[in-house]
CSV table of C-alpha atoms in Angstrom, one decimal:
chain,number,residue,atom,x,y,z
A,257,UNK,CA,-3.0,20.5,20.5
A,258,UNK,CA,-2.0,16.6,21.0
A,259,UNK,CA,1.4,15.6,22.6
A,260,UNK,CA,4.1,13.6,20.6
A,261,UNK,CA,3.7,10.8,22.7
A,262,UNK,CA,-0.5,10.1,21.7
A,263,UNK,CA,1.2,10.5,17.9
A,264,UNK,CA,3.7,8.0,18.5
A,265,UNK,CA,1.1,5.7,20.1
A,266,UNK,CA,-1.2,6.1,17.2
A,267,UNK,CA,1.3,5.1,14.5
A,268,UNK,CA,2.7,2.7,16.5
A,269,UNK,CA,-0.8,1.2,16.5
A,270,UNK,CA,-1.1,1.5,12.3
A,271,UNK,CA,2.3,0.3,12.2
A,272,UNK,CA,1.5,-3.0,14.1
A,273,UNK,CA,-1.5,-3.5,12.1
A,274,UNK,CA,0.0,-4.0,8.6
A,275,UNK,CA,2.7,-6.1,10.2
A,276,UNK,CA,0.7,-8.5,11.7
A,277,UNK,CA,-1.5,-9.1,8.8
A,278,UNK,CA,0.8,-8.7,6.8
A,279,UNK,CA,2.6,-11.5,8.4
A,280,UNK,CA,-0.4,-14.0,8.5
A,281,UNK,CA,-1.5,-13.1,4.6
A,282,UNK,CA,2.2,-13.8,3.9
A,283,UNK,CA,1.7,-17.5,5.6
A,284,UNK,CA,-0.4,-18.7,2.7
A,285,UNK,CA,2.9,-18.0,0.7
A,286,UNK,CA,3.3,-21.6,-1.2
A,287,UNK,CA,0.1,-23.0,0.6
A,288,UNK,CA,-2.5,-21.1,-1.5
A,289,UNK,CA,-5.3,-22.9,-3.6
A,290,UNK,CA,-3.4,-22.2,-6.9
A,291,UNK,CA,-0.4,-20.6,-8.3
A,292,UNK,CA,-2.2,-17.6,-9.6
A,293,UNK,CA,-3.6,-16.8,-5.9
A,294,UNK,CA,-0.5,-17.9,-4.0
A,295,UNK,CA,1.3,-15.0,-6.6
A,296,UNK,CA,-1.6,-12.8,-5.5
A,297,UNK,CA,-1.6,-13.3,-1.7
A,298,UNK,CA,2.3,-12.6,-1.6
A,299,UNK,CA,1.6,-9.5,-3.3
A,300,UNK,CA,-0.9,-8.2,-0.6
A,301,UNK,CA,1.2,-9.4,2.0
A,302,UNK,CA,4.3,-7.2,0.6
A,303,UNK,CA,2.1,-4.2,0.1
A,304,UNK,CA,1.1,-4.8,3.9
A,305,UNK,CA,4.7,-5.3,4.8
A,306,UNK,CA,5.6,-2.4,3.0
A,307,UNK,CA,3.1,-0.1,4.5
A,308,UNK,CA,4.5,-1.4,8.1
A,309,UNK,CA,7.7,0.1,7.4
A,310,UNK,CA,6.7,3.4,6.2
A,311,UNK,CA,4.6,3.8,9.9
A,312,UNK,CA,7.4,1.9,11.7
A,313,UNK,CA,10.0,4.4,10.4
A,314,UNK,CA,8.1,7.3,10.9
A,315,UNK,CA,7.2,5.9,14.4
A,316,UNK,CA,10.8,5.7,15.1
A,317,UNK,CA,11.3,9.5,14.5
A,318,UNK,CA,8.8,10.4,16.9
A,319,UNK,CA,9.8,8.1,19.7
A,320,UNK,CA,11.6,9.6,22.6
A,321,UNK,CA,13.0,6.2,23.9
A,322,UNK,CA,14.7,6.6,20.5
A,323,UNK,CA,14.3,3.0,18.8
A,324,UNK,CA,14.5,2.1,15.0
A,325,UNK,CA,12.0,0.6,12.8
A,326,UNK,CA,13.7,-3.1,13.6
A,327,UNK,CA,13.6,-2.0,17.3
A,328,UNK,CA,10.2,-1.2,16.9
A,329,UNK,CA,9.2,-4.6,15.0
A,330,UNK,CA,10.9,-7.1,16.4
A,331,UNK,CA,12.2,-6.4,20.1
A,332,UNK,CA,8.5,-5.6,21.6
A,333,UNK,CA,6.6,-8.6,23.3
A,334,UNK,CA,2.5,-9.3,22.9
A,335,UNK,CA,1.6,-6.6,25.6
A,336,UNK,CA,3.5,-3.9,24.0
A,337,UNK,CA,1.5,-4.6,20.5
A,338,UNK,CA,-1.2,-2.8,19.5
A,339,UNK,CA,-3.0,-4.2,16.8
A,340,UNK,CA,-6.4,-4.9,16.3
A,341,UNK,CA,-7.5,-8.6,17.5
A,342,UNK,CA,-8.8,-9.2,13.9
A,343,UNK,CA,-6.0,-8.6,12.7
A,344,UNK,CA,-4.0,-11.1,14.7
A,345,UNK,CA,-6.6,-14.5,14.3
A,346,UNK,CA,-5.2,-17.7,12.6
A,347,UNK,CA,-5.6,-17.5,8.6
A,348,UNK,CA,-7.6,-20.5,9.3
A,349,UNK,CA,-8.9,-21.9,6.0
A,350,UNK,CA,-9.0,-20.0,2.7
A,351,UNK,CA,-12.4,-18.4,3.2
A,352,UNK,CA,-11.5,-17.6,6.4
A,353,UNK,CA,-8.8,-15.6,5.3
A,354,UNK,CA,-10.6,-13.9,2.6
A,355,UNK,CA,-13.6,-12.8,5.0
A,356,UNK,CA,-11.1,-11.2,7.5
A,357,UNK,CA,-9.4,-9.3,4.3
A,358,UNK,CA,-12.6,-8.4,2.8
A,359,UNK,CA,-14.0,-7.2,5.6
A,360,UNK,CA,-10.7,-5.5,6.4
A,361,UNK,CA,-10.1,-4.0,3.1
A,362,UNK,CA,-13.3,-2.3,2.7
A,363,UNK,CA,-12.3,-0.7,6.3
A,364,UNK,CA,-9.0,0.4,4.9
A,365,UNK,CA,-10.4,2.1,1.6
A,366,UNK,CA,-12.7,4.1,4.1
A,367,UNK,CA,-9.7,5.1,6.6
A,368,UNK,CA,-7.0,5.6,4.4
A,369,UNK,CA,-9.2,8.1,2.0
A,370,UNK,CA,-9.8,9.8,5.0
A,371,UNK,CA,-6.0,9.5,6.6
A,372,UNK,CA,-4.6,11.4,3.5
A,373,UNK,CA,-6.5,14.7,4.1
A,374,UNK,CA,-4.5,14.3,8.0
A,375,UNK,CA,-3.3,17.3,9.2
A,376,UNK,CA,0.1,15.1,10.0
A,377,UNK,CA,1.7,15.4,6.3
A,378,UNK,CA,3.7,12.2,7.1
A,379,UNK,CA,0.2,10.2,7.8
A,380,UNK,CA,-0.9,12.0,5.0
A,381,UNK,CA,1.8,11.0,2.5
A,382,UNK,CA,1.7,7.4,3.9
A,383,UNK,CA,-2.1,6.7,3.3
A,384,UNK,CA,-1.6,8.9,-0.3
A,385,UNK,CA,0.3,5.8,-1.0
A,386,UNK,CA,-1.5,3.2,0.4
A,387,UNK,CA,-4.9,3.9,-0.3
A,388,UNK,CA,-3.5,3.4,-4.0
A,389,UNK,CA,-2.7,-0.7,-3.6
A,390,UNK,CA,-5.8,-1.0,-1.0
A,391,UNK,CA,-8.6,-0.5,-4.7
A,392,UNK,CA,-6.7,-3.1,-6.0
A,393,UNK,CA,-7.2,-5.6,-2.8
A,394,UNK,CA,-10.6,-4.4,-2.1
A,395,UNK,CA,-11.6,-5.3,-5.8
A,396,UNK,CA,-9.6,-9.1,-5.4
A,397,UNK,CA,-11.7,-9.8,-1.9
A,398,UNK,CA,-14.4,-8.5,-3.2
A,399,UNK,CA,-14.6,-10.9,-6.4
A,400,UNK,CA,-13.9,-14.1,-4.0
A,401,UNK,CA,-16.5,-13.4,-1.3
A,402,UNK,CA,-18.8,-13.5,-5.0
A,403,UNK,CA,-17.0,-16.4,-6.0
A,404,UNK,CA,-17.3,-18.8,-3.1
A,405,UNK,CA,-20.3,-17.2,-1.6
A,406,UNK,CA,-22.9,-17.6,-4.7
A,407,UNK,CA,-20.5,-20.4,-5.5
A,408,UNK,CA,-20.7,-24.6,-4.4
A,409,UNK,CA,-22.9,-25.5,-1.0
A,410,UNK,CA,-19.2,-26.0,0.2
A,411,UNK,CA,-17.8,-22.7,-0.5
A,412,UNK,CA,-20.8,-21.2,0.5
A,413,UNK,CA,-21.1,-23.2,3.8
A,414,UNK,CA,-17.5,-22.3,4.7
A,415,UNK,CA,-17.5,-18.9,3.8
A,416,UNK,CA,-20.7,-18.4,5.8
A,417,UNK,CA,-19.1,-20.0,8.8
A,418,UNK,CA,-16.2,-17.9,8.6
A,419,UNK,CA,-18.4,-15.0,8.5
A,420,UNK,CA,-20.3,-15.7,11.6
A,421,UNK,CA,-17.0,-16.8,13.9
A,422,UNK,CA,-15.1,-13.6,12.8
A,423,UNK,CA,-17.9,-10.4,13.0
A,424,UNK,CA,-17.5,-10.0,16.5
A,425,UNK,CA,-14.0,-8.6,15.9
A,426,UNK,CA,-15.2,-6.4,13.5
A,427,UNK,CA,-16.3,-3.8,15.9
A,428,UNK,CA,-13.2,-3.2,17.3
A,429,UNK,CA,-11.9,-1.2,13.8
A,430,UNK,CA,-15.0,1.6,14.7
A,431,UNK,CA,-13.4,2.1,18.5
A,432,UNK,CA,-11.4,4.7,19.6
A,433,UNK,CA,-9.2,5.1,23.2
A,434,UNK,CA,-9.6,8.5,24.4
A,435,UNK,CA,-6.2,9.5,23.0
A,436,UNK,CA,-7.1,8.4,19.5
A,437,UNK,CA,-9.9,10.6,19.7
A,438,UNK,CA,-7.8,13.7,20.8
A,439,UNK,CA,-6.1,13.2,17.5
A,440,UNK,CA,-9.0,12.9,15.4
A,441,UNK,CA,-10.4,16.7,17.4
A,442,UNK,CA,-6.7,17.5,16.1
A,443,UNK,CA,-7.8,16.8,12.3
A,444,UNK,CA,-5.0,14.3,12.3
A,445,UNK,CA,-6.6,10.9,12.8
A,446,UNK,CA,-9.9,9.9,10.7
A,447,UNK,CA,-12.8,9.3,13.1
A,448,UNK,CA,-13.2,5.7,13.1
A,449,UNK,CA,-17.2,6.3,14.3
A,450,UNK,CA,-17.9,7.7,11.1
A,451,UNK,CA,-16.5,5.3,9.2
A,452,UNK,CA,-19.0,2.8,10.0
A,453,UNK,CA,-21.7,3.6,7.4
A,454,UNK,CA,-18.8,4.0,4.6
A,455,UNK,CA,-17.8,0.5,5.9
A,456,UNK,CA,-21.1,-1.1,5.5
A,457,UNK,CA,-22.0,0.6,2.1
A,458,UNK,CA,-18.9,-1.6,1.2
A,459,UNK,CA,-20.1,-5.1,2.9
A,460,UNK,CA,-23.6,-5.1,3.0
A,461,UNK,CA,-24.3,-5.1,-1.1
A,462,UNK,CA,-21.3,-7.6,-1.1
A,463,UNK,CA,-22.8,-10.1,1.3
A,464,UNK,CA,-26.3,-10.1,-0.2
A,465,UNK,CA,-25.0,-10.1,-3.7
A,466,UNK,CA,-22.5,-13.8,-2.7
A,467,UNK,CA,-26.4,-14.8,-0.8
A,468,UNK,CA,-24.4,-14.4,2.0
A,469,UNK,CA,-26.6,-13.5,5.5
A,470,UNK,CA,-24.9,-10.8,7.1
A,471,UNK,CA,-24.4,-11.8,11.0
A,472,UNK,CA,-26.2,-10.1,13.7
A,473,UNK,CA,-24.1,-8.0,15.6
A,474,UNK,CA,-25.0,-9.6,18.9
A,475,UNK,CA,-21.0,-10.0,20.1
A,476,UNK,CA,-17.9,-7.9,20.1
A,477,UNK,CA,-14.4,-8.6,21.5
A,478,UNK,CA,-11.8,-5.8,22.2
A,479,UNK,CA,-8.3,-5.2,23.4
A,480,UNK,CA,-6.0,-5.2,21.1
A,481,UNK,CA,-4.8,-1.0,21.4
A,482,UNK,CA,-4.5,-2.2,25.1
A,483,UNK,CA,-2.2,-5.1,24.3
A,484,UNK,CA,-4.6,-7.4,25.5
A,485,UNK,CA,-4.2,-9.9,23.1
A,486,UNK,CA,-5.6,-13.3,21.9
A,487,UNK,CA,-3.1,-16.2,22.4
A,488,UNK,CA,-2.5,-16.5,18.8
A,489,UNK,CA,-0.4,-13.5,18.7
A,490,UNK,CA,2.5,-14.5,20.9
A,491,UNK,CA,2.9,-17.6,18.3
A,492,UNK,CA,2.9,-15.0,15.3
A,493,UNK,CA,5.5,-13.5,17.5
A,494,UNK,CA,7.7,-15.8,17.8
A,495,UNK,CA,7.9,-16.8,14.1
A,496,UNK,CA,7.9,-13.1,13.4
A,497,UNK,CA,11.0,-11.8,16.0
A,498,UNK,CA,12.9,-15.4,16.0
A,499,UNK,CA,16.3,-14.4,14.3
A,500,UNK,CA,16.4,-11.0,15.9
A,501,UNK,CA,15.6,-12.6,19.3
A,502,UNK,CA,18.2,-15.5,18.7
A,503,UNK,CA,20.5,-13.0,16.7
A,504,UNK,CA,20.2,-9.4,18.3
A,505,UNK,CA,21.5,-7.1,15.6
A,506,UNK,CA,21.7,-9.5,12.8
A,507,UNK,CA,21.4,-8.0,9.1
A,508,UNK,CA,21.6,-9.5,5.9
B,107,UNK,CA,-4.4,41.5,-25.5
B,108,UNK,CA,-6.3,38.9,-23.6
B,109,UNK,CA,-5.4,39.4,-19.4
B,110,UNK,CA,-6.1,36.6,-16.9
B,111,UNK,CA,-7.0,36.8,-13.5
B,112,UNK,CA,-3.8,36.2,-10.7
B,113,UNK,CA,-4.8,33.8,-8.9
B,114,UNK,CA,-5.2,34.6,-4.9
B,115,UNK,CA,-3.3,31.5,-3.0
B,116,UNK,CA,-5.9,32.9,-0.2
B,117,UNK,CA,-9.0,32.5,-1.9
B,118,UNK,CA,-8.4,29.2,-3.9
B,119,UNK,CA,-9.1,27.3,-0.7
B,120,UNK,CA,-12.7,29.0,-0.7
B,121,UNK,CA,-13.2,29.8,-4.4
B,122,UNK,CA,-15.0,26.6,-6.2
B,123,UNK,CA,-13.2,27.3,-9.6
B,124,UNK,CA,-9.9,27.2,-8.5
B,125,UNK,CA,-11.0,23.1,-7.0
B,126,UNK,CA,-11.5,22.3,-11.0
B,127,UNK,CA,-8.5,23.8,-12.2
B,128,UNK,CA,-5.4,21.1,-11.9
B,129,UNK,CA,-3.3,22.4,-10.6
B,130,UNK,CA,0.8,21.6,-10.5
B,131,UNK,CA,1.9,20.8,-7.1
B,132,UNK,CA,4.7,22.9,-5.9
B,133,UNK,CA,7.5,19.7,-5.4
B,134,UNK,CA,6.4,18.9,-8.8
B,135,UNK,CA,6.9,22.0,-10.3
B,136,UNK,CA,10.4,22.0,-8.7
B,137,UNK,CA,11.3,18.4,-10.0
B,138,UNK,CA,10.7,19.7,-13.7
B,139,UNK,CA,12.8,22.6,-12.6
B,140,UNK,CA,15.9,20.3,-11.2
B,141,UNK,CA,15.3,17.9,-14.6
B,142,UNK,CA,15.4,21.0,-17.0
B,143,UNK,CA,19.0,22.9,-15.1
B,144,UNK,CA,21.3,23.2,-17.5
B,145,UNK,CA,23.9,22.4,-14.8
B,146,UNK,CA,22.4,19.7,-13.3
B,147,UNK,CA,22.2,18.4,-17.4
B,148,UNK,CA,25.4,15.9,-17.5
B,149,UNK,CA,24.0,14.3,-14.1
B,150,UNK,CA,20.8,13.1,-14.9
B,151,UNK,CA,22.4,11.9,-18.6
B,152,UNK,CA,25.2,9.9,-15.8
B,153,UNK,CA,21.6,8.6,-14.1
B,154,UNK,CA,20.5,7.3,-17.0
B,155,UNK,CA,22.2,4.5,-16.5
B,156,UNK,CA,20.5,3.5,-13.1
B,157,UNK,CA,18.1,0.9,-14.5
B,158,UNK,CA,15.3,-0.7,-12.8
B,159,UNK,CA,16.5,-3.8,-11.2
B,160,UNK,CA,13.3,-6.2,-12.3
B,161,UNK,CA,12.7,-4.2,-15.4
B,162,UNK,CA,16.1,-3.0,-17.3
B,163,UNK,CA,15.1,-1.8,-20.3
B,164,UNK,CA,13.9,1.4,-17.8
B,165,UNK,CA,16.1,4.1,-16.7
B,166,UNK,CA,14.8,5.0,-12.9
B,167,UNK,CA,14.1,8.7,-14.2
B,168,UNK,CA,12.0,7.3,-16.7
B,169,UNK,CA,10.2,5.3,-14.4
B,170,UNK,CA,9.5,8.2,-12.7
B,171,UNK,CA,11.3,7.4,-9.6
B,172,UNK,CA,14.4,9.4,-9.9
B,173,UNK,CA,12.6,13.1,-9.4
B,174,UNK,CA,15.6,15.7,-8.5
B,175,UNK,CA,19.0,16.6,-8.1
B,176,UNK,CA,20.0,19.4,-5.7
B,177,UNK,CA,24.0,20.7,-5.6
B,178,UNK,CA,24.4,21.8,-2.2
B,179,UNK,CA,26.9,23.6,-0.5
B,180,UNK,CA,27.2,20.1,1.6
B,181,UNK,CA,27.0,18.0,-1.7
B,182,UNK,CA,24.4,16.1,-4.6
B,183,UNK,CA,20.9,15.9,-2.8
B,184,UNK,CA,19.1,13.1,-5.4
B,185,UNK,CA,15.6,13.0,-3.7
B,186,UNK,CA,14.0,9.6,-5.5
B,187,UNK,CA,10.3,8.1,-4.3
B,188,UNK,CA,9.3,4.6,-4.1
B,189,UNK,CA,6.6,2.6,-6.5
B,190,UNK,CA,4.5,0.1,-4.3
B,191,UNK,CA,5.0,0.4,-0.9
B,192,UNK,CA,6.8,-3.2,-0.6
B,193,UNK,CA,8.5,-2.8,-3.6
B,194,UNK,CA,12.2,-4.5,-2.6
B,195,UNK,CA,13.7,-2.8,-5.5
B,196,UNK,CA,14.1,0.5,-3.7
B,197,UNK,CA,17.0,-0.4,-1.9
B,198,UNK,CA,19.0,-1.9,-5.1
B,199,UNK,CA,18.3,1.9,-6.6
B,200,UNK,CA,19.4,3.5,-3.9
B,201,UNK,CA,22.4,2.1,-4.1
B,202,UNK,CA,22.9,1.7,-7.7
B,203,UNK,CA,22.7,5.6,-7.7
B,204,UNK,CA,25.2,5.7,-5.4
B,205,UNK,CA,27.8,3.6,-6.6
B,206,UNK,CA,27.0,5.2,-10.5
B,207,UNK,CA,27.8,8.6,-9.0
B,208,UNK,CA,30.7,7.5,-6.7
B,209,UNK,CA,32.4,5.9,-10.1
B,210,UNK,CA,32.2,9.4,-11.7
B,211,UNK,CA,33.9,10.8,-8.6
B,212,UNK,CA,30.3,12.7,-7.3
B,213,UNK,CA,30.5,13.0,-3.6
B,214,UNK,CA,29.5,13.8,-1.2
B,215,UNK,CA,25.5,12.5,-2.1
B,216,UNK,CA,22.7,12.1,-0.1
B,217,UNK,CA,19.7,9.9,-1.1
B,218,UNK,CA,16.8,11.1,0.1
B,219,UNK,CA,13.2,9.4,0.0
B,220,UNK,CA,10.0,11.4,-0.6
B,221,UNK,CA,6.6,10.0,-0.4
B,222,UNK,CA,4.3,12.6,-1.2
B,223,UNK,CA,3.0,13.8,-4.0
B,224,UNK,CA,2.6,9.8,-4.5
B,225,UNK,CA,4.2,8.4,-7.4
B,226,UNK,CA,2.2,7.5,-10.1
B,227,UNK,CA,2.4,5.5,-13.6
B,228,UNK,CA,1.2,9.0,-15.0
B,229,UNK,CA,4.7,9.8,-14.9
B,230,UNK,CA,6.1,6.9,-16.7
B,231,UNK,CA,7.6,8.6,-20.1
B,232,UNK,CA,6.2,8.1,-23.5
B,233,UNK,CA,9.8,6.6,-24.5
B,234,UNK,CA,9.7,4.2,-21.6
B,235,UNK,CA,5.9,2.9,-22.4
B,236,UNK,CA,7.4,1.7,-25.7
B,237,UNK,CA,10.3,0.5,-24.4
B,238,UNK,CA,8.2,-1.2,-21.7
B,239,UNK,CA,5.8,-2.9,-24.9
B,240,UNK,CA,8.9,-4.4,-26.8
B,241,UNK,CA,10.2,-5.8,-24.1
B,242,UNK,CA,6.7,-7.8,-23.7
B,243,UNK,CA,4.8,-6.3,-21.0
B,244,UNK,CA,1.7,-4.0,-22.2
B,245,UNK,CA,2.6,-0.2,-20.5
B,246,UNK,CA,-0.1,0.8,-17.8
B,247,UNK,CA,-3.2,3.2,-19.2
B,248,UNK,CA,-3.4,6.6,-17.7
B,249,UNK,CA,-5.2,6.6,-14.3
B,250,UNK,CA,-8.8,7.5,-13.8
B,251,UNK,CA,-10.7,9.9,-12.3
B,252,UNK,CA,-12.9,6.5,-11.0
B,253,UNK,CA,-10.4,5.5,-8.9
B,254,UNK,CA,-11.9,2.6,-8.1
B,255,UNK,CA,-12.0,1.3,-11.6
B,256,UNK,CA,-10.3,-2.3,-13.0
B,257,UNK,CA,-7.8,-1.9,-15.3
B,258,UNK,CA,-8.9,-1.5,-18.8
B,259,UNK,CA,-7.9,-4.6,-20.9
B,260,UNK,CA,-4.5,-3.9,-22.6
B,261,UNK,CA,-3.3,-4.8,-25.9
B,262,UNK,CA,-1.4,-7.8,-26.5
B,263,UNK,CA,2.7,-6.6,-26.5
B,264,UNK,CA,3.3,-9.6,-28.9
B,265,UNK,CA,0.4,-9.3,-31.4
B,266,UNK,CA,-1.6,-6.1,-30.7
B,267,UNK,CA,-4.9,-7.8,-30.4
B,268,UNK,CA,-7.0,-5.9,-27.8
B,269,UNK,CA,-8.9,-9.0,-27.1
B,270,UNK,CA,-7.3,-9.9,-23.6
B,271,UNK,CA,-8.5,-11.5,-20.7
B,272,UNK,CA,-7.4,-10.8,-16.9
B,273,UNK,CA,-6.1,-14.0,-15.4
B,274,UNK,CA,-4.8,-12.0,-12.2
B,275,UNK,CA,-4.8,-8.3,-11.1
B,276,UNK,CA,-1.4,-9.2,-9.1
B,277,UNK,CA,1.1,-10.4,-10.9
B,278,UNK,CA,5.2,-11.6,-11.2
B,279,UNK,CA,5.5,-8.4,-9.1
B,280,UNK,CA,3.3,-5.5,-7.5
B,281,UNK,CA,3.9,-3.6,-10.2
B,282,UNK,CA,2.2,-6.0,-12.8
B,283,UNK,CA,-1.0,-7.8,-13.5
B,284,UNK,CA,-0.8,-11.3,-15.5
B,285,UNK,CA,-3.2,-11.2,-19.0
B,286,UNK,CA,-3.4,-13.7,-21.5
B,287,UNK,CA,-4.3,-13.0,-25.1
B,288,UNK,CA,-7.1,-14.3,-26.8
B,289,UNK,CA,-6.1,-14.4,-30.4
B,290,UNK,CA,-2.6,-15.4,-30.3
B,291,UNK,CA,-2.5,-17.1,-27.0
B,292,UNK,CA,0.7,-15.8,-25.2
B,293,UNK,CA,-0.1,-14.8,-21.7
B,294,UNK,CA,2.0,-11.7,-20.8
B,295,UNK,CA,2.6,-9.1,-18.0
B,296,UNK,CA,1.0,-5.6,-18.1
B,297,UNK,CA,2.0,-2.8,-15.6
B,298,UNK,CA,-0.8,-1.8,-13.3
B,299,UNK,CA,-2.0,1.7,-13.4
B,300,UNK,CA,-1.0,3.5,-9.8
């Protein structure tokens, strides 16, 4: 059996990770390389944003302190977040931003696949959903990391870089707190261990195919389930929670 | 007289043949019960009206997002499910129900929101794929088995050609992808199979 409060936990951790990338995909709203991919960004961001809400809401209903999805967004500080540190990093330049969401994407499609046979029927329903709009971003990342990786020495040098300063957070997707991993004995979360090989079957080609080099695994930062955060996240914050910070209660 | 086996609910977990045969879900098979009550028959014709805010040449029951009415002791029950997860239309049906049944003096009405089974383009109506193809955006193919599969190429809504090229897989919203023809030259929407 688990107890309410590792479930709430665990949402609460899928909930912050759509928000907070979908907050930073939604920052290349109006800055993207062309109109066609600005269009396509927003998308991603809103199915993100959209996925945040269903865990958000459904974390709400568990919570004993009794808070709302808006509660639950906007009214928690940095060290009550959960969200992976990947998750959280600066969209940096345009193949920086498309390594962290092809590498995150083909971790979703993984997770998500295995989040709908959950034993929770609400994690169940929301990944059933998700999993859906997560092909369709796997397939866009996918095609860029081919197009700037086998495409100009620049694009190629860029992307490479990205590559390299990003892989260490990668590792923290395949960990698990000992909570977590009650939930997955409870057939309710996906064991993220044995997602790994899934994972690579879904970089590796990729990479080699874009003559990309695949970066050693040789360092790995943690934290973010323990809201121990990078610096950029209180900024992301702060963008994020402004009005209802400013505004308690305010609705549109 | 030809008999057929009953199946055992207990067994089909454990029984490979019953895994090939598709099976109806049960809240499906209770949403075509709610759509074909005779009493329930002069509300859904009221829903009709309750268009699709970006798309309003579709009826939310045709879209598939309107999927049952309940009377209740307590009241109308509409139980309705959401496209894309972000979609922001959701809201503007949910209320457009409301205020459609509140005019015809239905009350009291709960709107409920069901995410499982996930809604699909399958369940877009014939009608509302034609509808969909006048108005100028090609209706979505049927979903694959290869769930990872691109869309196929659909034909161009203005001049039928099937010689179209992707430009983008997201689109004017997350419901569409943007094509452009190659024979006549319009570029067009197409709904994206989900």
């Amino acid at each position: 059996m688990h107890d309410t409060q590792a479930l709430f936990d665990y949402t609460l951790g899928l909930a912050d990770d759509s928000l907070v990338l979908g907050q930073r995909i939604s920052e290349w709203c109006s800055h993207a390389p062309f109109l066609e991919e600005d269009v396509a960004l927003a998308n991603v961001a809103l199915d993100y944003i959209g996925r945040a809400r269903m865990f958000f809401g459904y974390a709400a209903e568990l919570d004993g302190a009794g808070r709302d999805e808006d509660a639950l967004a906007y009214l928690r500080d940095c060290r009550q977040y959960r969200n992976l540190l990947i998750l959280e990093l600066p969209r940096g330049d345009f193949a920086f931003s498309t390594a962290r969401q092809f590498l995150v994407d083909a971790f979703q499609l993984p997770f998500l696949e295995a989040l709908c046979a959950s034993r929770d029927p609400q994690l169940a329903a929301i990944a059933g959903k998700a999993v859906k709009e997560s092909r369709y971003h796997y397939r866009r990342s996918r095609d860029w990391i081919l197009r700037l990786g086998d495409g100009t020495a620049e694009s190629h040098r860029r992307l490479q870089s990205a590559l390299e300063e990003i892989w260490g957070y990668t590792h923290e997707m395949f960990r698990a707190g000992a909570a977590e991993q009650g939930l997955v004995e409870a057939g309710i979360a996906p064991d993220r261990i044995a997602l790994r090989s899934r994972w690579d079957a879904l970089v590796t080609p990729v990479l080699e195919e874009a003559t990309l080099t695949r970066p050693p695994d040789t360092w790995s930062v943690d934290g973010g389930r323990d809201g121990i955060h990078t610096e950029h996240l209180g900024h992301l914050l702060a963008e994020l929670q402004f009005l209802q910070r400013s505004y308690p209660g305010l609705q549109w | 007289m030809v008999s057929f086996p009953i199946p055992n609910p207990e067994k089909m977990g454990s029984d490979p043949i019953y895994s090939r045969i598709p099976l109806v879900e049960a809240e499906l098979a209770a949403d075509r019960a709610s759509q074909s009550d005779p009493a329930l028959a002069w509300l859904w014709s009221l829903l009709e009206q309750v268009r699709d805010p970006e798309i309003p040449v579709l009826s939310v029951r045709e879209l598939g997002v309107l999927r049952a009415l309940e009377s209740t002791a307590s009241g109308l029950r509409v139980m309705i499910t959401p496209t894309w997860s972000g979609c922001p239309a959701m809201h503007t049906i949910e209320q457009d129900i409301r205020a459609v049944l509140e005019a015809a003096g239905v009350a009291p009405v709960t709107v409920s929101m069901r995410l499982a089974p996930a809604w699909t383009t399958d369940w877009i109506t014939p009608g509302a794929r034609e509808s969909l193809r006048r108005y100028g955006v090609a209706p979505p193919a049927m979903t694959s088995p290869d769930a990872g599969a691109a869309d196929p190429a659909p034909a161009c809504p203005q001049c039928g050609s099937t010689a179209t090229r992707c430009i983008s897989e997201f689109g004017s919203t997350a419901c569409k992808s943007l094509w452009q023809c190659r024979d006549c030259s319009e570029p067009f929407d197409a709904f994206k199979r989900l």
